[in-house]
mmCIF file of C-alpha atoms in Angstrom:
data_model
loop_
_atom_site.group_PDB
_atom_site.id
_atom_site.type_symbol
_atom_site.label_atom_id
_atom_site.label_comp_id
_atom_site.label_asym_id
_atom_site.label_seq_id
_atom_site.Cartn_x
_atom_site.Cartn_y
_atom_site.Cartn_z
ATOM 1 C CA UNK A 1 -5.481 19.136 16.907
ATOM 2 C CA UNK A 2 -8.447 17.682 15.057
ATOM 3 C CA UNK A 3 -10.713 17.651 18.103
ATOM 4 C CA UNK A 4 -13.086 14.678 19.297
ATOM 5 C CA UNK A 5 -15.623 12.826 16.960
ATOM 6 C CA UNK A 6 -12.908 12.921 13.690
ATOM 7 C CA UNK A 7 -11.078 10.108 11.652
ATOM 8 C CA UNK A 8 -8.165 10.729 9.569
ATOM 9 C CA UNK A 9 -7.707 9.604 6.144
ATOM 10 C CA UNK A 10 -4.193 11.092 4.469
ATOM 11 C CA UNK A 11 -4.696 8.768 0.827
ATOM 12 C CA UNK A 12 -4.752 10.697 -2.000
ATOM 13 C CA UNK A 13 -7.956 10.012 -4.422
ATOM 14 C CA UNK A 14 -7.636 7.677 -7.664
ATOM 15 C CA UNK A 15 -7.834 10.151 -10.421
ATOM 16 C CA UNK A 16 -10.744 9.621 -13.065
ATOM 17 C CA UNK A 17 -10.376 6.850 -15.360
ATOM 18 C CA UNK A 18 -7.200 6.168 -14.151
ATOM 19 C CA UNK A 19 -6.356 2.294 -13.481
ATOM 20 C CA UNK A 20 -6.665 1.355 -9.969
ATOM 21 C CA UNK A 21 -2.558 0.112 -9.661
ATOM 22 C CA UNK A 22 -1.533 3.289 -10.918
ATOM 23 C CA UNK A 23 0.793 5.388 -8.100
ATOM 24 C CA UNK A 24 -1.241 2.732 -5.480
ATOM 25 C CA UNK A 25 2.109 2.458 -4.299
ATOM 26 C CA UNK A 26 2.608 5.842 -3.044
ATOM 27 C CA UNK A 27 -0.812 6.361 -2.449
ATOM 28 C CA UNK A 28 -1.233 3.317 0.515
ATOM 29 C CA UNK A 29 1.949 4.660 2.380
ATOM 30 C CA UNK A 30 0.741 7.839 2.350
ATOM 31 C CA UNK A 31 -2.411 6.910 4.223
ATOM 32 C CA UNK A 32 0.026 5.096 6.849
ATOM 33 C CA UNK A 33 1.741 8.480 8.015
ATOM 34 C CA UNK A 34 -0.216 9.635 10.871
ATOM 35 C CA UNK A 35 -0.455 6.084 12.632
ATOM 36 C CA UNK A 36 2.723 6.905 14.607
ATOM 37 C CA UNK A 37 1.085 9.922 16.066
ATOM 38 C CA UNK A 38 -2.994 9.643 16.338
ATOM 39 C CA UNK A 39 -3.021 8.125 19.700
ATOM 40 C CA UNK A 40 -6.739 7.391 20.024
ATOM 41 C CA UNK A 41 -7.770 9.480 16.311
ATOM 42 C CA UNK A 42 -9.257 6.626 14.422
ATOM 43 C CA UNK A 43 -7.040 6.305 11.188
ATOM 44 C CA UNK A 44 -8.236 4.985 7.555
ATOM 45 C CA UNK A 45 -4.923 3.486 6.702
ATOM 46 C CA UNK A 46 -3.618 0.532 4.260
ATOM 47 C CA UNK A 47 -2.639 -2.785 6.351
ATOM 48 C CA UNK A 48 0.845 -2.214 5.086
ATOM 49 C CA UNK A 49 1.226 0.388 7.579
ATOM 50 C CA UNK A 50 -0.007 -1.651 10.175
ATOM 51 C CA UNK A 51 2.737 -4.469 9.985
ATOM 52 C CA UNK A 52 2.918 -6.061 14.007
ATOM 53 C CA UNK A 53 6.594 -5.876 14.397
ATOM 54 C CA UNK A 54 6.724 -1.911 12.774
ATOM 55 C CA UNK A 55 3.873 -0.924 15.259
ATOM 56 C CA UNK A 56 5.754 -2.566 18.230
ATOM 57 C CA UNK A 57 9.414 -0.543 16.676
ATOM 58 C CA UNK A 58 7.168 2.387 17.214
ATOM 59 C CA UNK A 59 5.623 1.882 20.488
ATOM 60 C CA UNK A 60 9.320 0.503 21.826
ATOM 61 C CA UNK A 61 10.315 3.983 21.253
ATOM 62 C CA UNK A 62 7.382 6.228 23.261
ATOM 63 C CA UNK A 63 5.378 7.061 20.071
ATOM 64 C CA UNK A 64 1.641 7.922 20.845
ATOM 65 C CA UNK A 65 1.202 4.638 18.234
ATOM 66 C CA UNK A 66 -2.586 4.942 17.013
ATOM 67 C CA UNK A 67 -5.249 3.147 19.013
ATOM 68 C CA UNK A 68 -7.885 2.993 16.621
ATOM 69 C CA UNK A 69 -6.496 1.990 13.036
ATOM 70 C CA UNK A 70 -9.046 1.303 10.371
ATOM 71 C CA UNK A 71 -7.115 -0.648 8.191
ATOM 72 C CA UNK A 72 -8.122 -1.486 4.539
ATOM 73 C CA UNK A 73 -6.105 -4.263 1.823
ATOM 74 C CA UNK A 74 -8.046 -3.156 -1.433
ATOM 75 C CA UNK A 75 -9.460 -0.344 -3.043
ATOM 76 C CA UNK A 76 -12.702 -1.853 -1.687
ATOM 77 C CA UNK A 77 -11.664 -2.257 1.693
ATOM 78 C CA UNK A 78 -10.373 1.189 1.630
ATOM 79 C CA UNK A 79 -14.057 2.925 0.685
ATOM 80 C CA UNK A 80 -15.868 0.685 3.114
ATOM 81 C CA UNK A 81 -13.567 1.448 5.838
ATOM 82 C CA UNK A 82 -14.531 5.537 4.796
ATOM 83 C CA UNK A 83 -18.499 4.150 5.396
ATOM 84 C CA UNK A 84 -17.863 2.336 8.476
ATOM 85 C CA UNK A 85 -16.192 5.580 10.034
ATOM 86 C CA UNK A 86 -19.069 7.626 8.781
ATOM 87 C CA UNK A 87 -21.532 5.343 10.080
ATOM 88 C CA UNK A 88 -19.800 5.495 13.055
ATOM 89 C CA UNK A 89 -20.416 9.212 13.586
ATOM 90 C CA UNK A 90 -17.743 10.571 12.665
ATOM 91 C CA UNK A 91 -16.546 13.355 10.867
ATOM 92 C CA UNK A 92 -13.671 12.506 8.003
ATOM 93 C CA UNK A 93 -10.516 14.697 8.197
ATOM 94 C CA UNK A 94 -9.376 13.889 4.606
ATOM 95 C CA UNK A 95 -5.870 15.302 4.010
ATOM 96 C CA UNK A 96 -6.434 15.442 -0.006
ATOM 97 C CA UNK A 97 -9.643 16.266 -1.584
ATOM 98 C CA UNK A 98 -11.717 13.169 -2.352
ATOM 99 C CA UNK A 99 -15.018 12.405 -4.208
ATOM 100 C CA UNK A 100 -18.069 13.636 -2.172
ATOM 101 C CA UNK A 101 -19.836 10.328 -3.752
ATOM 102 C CA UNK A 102 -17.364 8.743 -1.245
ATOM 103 C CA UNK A 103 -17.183 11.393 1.821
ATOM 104 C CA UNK A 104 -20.253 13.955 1.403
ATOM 105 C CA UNK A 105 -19.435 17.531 2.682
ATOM 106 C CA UNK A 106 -21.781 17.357 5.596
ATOM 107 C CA UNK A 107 -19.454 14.567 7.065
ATOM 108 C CA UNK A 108 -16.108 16.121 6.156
ATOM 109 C CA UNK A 109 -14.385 18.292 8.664
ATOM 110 C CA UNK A 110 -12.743 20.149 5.525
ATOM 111 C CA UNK A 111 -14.713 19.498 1.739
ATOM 112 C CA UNK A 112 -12.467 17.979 -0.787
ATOM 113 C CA UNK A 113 -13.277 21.207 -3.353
ATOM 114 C CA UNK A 114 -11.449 23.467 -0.074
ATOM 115 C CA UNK A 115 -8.774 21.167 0.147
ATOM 116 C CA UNK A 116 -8.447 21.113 -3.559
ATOM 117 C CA UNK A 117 -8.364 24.760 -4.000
ATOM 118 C CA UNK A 118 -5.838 25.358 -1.043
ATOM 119 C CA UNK A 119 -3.149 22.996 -2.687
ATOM 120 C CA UNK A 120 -3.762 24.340 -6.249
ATOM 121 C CA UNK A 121 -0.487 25.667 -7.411
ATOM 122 C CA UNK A 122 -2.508 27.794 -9.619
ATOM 123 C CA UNK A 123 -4.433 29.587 -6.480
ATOM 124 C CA UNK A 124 -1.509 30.097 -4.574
ATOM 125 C CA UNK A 125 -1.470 34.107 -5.485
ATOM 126 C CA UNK A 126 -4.828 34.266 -3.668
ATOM 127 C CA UNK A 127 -3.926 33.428 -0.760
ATOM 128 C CA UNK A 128 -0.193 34.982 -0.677
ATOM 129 C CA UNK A 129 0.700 38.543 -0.059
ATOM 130 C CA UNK A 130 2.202 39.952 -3.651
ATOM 131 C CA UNK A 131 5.395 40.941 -1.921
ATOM 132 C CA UNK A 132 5.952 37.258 -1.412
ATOM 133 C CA UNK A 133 5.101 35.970 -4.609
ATOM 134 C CA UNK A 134 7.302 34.339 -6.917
ATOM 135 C CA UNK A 135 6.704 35.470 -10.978
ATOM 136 C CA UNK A 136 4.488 32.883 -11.980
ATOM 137 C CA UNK A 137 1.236 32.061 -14.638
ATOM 138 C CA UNK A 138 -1.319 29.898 -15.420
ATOM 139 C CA UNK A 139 -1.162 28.272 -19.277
ATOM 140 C CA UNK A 140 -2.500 25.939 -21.267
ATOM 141 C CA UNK A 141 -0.696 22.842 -22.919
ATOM 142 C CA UNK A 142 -0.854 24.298 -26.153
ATOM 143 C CA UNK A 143 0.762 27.324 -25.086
ATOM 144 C CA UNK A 144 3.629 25.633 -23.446
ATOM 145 C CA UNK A 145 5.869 26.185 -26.259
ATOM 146 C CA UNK A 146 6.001 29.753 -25.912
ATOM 147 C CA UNK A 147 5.693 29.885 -22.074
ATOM 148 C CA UNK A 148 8.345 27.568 -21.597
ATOM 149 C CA UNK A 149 11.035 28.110 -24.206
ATOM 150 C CA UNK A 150 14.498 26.023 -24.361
ATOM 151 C CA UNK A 151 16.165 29.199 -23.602
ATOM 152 C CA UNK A 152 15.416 30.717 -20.958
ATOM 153 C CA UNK A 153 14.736 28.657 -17.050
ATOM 154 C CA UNK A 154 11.595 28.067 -15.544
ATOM 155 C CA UNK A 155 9.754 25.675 -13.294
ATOM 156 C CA UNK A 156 6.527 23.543 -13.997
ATOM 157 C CA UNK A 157 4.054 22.976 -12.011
ATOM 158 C CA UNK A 158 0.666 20.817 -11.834
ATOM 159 C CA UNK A 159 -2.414 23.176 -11.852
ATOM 160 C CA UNK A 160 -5.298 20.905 -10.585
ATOM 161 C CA UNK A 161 -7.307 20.631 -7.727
ATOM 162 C CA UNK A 162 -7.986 16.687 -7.954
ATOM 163 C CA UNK A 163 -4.749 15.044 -5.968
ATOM 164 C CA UNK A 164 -3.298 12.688 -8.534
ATOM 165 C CA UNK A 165 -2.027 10.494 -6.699
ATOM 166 C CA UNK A 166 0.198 11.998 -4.625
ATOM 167 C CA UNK A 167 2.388 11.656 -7.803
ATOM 168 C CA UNK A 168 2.894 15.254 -9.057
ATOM 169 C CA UNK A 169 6.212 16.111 -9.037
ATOM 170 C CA UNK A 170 8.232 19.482 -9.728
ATOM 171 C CA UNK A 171 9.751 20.093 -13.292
ATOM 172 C CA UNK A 172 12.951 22.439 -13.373
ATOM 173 C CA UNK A 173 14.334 23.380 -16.111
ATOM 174 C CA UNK A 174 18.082 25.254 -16.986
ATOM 175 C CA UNK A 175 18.589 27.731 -20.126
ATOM 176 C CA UNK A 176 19.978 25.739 -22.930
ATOM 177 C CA UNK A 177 19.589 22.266 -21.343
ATOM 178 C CA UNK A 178 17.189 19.818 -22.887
ATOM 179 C CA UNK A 179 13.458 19.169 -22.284
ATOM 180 C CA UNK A 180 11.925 16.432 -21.273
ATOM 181 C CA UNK A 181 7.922 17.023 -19.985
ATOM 182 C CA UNK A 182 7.054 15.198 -17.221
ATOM 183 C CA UNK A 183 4.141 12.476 -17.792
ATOM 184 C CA UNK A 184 1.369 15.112 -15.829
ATOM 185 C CA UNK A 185 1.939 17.167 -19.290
ATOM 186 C CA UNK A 186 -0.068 14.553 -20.875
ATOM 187 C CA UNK A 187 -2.812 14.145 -17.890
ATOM 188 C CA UNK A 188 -4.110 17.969 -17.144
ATOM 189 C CA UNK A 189 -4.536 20.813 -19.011
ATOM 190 C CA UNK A 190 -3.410 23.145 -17.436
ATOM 191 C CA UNK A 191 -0.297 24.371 -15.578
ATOM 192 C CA UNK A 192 2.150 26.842 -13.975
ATOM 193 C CA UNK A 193 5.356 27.835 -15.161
ATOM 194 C CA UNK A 194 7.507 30.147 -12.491
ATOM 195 C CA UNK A 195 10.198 31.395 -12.473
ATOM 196 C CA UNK A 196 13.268 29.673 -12.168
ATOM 197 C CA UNK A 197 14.966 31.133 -8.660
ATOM 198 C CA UNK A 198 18.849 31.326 -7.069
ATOM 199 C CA UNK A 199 18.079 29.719 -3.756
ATOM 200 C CA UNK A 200 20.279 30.631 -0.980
ATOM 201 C CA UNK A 201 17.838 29.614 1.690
ATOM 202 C CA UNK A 202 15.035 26.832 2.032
ATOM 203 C CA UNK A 203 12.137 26.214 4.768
ATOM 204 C CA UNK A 204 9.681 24.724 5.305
ATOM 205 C CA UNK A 205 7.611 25.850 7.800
ATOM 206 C CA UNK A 206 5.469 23.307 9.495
ATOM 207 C CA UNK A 207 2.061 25.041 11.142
ATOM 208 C CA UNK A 208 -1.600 23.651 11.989
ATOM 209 C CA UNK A 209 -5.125 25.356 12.700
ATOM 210 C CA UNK A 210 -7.284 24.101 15.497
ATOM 211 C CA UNK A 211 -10.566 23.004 16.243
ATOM 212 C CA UNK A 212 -10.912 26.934 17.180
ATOM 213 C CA UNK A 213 -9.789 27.883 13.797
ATOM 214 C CA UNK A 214 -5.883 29.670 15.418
ATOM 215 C CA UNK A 215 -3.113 29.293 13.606
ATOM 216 C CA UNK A 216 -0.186 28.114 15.246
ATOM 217 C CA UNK A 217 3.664 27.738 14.011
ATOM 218 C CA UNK A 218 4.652 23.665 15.101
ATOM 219 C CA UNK A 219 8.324 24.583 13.755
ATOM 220 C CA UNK A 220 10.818 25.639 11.259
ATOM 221 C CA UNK A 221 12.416 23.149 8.866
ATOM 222 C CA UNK A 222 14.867 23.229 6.354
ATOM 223 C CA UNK A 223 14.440 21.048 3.280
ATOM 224 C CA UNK A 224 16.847 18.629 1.709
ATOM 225 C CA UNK A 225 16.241 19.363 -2.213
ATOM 226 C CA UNK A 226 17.870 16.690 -5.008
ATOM 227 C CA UNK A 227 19.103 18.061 -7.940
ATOM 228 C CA UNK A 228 16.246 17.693 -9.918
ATOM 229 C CA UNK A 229 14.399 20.297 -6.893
ATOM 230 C CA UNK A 230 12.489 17.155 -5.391
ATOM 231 C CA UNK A 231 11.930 16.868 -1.869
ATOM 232 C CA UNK A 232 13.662 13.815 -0.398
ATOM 233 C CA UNK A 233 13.864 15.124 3.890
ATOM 234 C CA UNK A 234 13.987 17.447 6.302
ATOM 235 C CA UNK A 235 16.179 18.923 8.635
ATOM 236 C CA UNK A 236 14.983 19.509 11.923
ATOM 237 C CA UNK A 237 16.522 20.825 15.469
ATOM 238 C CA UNK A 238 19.635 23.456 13.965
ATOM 239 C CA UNK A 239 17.897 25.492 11.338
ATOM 240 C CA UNK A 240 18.364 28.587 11.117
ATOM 241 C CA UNK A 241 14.934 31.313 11.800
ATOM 242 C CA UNK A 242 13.895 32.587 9.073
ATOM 243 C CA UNK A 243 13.242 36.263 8.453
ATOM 244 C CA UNK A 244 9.997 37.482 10.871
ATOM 245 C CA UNK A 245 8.222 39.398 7.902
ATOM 246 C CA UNK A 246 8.677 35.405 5.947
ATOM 247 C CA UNK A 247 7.211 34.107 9.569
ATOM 248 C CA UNK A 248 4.364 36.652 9.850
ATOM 249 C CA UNK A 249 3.652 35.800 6.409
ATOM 250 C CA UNK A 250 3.338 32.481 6.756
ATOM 251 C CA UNK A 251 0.648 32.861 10.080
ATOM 252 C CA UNK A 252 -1.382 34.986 8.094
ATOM 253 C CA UNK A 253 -1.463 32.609 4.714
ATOM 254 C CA UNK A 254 -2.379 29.760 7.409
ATOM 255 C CA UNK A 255 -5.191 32.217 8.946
ATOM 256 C CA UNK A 256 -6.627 32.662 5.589
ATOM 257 C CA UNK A 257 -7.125 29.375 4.760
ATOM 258 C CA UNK A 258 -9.031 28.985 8.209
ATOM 259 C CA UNK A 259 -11.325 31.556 7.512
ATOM 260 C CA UNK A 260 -12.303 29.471 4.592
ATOM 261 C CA UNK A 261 -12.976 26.569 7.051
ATOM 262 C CA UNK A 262 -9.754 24.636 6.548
ATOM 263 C CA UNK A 263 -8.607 22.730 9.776
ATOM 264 C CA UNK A 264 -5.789 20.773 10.368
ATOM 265 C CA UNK A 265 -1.547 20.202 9.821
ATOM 266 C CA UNK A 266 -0.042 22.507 6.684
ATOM 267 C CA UNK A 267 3.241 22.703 5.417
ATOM 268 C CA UNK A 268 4.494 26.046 3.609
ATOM 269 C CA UNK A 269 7.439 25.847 1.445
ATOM 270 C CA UNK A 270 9.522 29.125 1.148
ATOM 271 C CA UNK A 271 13.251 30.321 0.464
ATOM 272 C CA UNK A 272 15.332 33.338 0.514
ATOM 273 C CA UNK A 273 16.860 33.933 -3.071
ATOM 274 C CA UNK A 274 20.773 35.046 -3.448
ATOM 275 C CA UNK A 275 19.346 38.006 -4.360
ATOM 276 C CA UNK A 276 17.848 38.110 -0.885
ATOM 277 C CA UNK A 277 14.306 38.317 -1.903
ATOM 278 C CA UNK A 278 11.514 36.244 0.264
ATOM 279 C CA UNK A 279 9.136 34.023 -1.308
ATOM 280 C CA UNK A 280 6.538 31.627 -0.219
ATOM 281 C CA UNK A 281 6.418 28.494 -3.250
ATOM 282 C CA UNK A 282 4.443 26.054 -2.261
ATOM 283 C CA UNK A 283 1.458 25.641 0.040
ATOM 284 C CA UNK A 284 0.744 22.290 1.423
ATOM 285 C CA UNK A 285 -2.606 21.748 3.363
ATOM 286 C CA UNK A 286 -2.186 18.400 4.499
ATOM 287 C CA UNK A 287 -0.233 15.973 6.767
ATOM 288 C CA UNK A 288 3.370 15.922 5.024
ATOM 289 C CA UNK A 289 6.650 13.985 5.383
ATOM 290 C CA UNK A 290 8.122 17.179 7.480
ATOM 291 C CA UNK A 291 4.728 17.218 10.090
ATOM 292 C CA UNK A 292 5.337 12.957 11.160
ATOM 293 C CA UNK A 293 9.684 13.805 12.789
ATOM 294 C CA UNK A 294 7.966 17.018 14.244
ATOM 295 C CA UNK A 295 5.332 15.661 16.092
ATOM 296 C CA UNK A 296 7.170 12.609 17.059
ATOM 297 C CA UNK A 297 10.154 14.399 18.493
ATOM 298 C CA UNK A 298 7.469 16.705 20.231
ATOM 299 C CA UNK A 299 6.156 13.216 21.378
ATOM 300 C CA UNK A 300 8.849 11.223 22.728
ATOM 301 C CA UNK A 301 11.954 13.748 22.618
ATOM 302 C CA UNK A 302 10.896 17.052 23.355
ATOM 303 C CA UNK A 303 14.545 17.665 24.525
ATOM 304 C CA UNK A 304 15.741 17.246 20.847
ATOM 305 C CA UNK A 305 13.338 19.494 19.301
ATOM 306 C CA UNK A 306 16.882 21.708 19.285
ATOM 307 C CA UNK A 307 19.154 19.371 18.597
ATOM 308 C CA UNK A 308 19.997 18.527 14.880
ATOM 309 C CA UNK A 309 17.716 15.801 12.946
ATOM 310 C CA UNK A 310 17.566 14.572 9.963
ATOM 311 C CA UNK A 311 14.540 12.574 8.583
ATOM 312 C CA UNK A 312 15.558 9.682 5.725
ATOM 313 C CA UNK A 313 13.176 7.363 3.993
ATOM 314 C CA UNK A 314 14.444 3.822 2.792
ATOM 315 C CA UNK A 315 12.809 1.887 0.203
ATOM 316 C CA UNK A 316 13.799 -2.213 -0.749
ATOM 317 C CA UNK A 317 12.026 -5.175 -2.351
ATOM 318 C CA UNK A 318 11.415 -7.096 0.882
ATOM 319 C CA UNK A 319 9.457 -7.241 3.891
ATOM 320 C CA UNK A 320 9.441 -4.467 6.264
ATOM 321 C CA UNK A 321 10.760 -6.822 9.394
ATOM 322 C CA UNK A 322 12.973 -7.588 7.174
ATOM 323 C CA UNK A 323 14.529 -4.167 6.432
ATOM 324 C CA UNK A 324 13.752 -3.452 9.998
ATOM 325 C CA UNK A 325 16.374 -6.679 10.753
ATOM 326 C CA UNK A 326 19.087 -5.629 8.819
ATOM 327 C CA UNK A 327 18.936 -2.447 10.921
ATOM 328 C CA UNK A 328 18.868 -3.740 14.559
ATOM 329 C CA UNK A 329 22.534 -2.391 14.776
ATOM 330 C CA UNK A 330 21.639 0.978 14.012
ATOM 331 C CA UNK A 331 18.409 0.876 16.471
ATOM 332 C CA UNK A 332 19.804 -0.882 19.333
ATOM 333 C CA UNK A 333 20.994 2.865 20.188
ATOM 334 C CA UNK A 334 18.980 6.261 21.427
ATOM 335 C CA UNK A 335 19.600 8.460 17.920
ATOM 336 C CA UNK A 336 17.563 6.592 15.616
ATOM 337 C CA UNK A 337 13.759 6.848 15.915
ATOM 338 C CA UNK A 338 11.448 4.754 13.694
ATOM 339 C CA UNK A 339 7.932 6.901 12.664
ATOM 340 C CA UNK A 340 6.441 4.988 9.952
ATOM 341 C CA UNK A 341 6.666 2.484 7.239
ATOM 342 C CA UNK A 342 5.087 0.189 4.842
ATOM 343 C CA UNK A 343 4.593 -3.146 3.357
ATOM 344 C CA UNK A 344 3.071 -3.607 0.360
ATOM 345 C CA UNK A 345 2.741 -7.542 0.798
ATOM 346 C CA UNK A 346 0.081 -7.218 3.606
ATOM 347 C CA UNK A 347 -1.849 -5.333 1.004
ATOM 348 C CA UNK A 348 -2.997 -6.962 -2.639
ATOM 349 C CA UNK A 349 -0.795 -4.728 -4.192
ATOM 350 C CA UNK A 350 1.620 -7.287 -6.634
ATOM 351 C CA UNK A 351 4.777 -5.818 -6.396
ATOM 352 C CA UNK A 352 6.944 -6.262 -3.405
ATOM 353 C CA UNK A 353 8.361 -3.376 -1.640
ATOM 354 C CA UNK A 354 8.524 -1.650 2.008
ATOM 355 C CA UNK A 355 9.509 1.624 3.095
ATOM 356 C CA UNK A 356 10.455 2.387 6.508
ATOM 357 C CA UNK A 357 10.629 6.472 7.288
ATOM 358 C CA UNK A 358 13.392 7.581 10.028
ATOM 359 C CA UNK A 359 14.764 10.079 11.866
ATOM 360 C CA UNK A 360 18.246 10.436 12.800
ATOM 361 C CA UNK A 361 19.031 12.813 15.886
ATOM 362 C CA UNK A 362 22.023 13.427 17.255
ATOM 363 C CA UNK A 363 24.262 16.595 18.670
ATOM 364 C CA UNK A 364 26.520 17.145 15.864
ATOM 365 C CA UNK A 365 24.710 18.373 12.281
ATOM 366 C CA UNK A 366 27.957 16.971 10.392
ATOM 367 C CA UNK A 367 27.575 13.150 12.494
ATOM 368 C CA UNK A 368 23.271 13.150 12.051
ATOM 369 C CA UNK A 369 23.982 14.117 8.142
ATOM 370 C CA UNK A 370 26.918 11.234 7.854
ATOM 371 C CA UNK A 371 24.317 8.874 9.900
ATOM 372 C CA UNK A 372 21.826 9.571 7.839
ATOM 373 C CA UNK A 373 23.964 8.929 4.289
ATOM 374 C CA UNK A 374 24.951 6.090 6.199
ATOM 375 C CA UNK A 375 21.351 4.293 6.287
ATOM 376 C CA UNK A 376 20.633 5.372 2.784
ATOM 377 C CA UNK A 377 23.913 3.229 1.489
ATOM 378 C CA UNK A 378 22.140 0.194 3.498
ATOM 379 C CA UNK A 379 19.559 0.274 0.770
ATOM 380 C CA UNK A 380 21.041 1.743 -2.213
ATOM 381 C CA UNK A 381 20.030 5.098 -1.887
#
């Protein structure tokens, strides 16, 4: 996908003057998510990804487990293992947009200001046909008040082209409810408010453009949505198509962004309103929670690729083996496939937690969804 000569490195940059703990959480497991697919891709990725007995969970199950993982335990660690891979000859595939101080554009297979600019929410209209745009504009703080009234609903969005962390979330808001901003009010200055749509329908469709620069469709997803509009899975196998003018769509936003150079995995978040109207919401250049199940089903269980899945992430406050323990019940059989995880203990983060990312596949879409409820109770969630 990447082609030969190219590392991967899926952390999300510290933002400016931030302190170096802040989201470090998120933004180390993030940088584990492709080891369960790169095969021989070298891979920048936090030690807590790289715990012995996850790895060997992995390989146990047929995953093309990555050869070549240049792990890092500090922020330190984590920019000399960038140098190392540059010295090394090779280009850096960095999923968000990072400091060219740290990865100049000469040795980047995509520049951090293209990368940026793709997963804007604020540039989104420039690179999606007006029939499948949602009502949307760019404001400042100060005109929030006025943009985004108490009365009437609307959606909030981050416009920004630095990363953040990983941490931006999705602000909805219902006429007459209250308000409460979320924290990346007081970081940027600006932002989008959209329109607040009737969802009937949700996809996400997972794609990726070659070396060559094609654009090819890996598959259609549907997305599991909390009430607050946050992604928290994916459905995979069962879903039904979407419309083909939403499909065709989606190609051609994926072809423009490789005539700009970008290369790479991309996940493109649209719906189908009650009102049947198609949209296209979000556009995610970058590896993503949905692209991971995909390529490991195409990896290991290319005969469940139609068969219903559902991905789940668990998160506790102990070690990863074990979490990975208290589940040996559950993995002893064939419809639960471990494709990531992490361990923030093997790292010098100080606060102890692991995640361990899933997927639950099965033949029924009402016993994967129960299975999958089922591990989240283990843990809480």
């Amino acid at each position: 996908m990447y082609g030969p000569g190219v590392a991967v490195c899926a952390r999300p940059e510290l933002e400016a003057g931030a302190p170096a703990g802040r989201h470090r959480q998120n933004r180390d497991m993030v940088s584990a998510r492709p080891i369960a697919v790169a095969a021989t891709t070298p891979v920048v990725c936090s030690a807590g990804g790289t715990d012995p007995e996850l790895l060997a969970h992995m390989r146990d199950g047929g995953l093309p487990v990555g050869t070549d993982l240049r792990e890092f335990r500090t922020e330190t660690e984590f920019a000399a293992r960038v140098a190392e891979a540059m010295a090394d000859g090779l280009l850096m595939s960095m999923e968000y947009p990072q400091p060219t101080t740290l990865c100049p554009d000469e040795q980047a297979l995509k520049t951090g200001r293209l990368v940026g600019y793709l997963n804007n929410k604020a540039t989104i209209d420039t690179l999606v046909a007006p029939d499948f745009q949602a009502r949307r504009h760019v404001v400042t703080r100060g005109q929030l008040d006025w943009a985004a009234p108490h009365s009437r609903s609307w959606v909030l969005k981050a416009a920004t082209d630095d990363a953040h962390g990983g941490s931006l979330d999705v602000y909805l808001h219902k006429a007459g409810g209250p308000i409460t901003l979320p924290p990346f009010v007081d970081v940027l200055a600006e932002f989008v408010v959209e329109e607040y749509l009737e969802i009937d329908r949700n996809w996400g469709l997972q794609l990726y453009t070659g070396a060559n620069g094609t654009a090819h469709l890996l598959a259609v997803t549907e997305q599991r949505v909390d009430a607050a509009g946050i992604y928290n899975g994916g459905r995979f196998g069962v879903v039904a198509a979407p419309p083909p003018e939403l499909l065709a769509e989606c190609l051609a936003i994926t072809r423009r962004a490789a005539d700009r150079g970008y290369r790479g995995l991309c996940s493109l978040d649209c719906a189908q309103t009650r009102d049947g109207r198609l949209v296209v919401l979000d556009l995610n250049f970058r590896i993503t929670g949905g692209s991971i199940p995909l390529l490991a089903l195409q990896s290991v269980r290319p005969d469940a690729l139609d068969r219903p899945a559902e991905s789940v992430k668990l998160t506790v406050a102990a070690s990863v083996a074990e979490l990975l323990a208290d589940l040996r019940p559950e993995l002893a059989g064939d419809g639960l496939i471990v494709t990531g995880g992490h361990d923030s203990t093997r790292t010098d983060h100080p606060v102890k937690q692991s995640t361990l990312h899933l997927l639950v596949v099965g033949d029924d879409p009402g016993d994967v969804a129960a299975r999958r409820t089922a591990l989240e109770a283990i843990t809480g969630w």
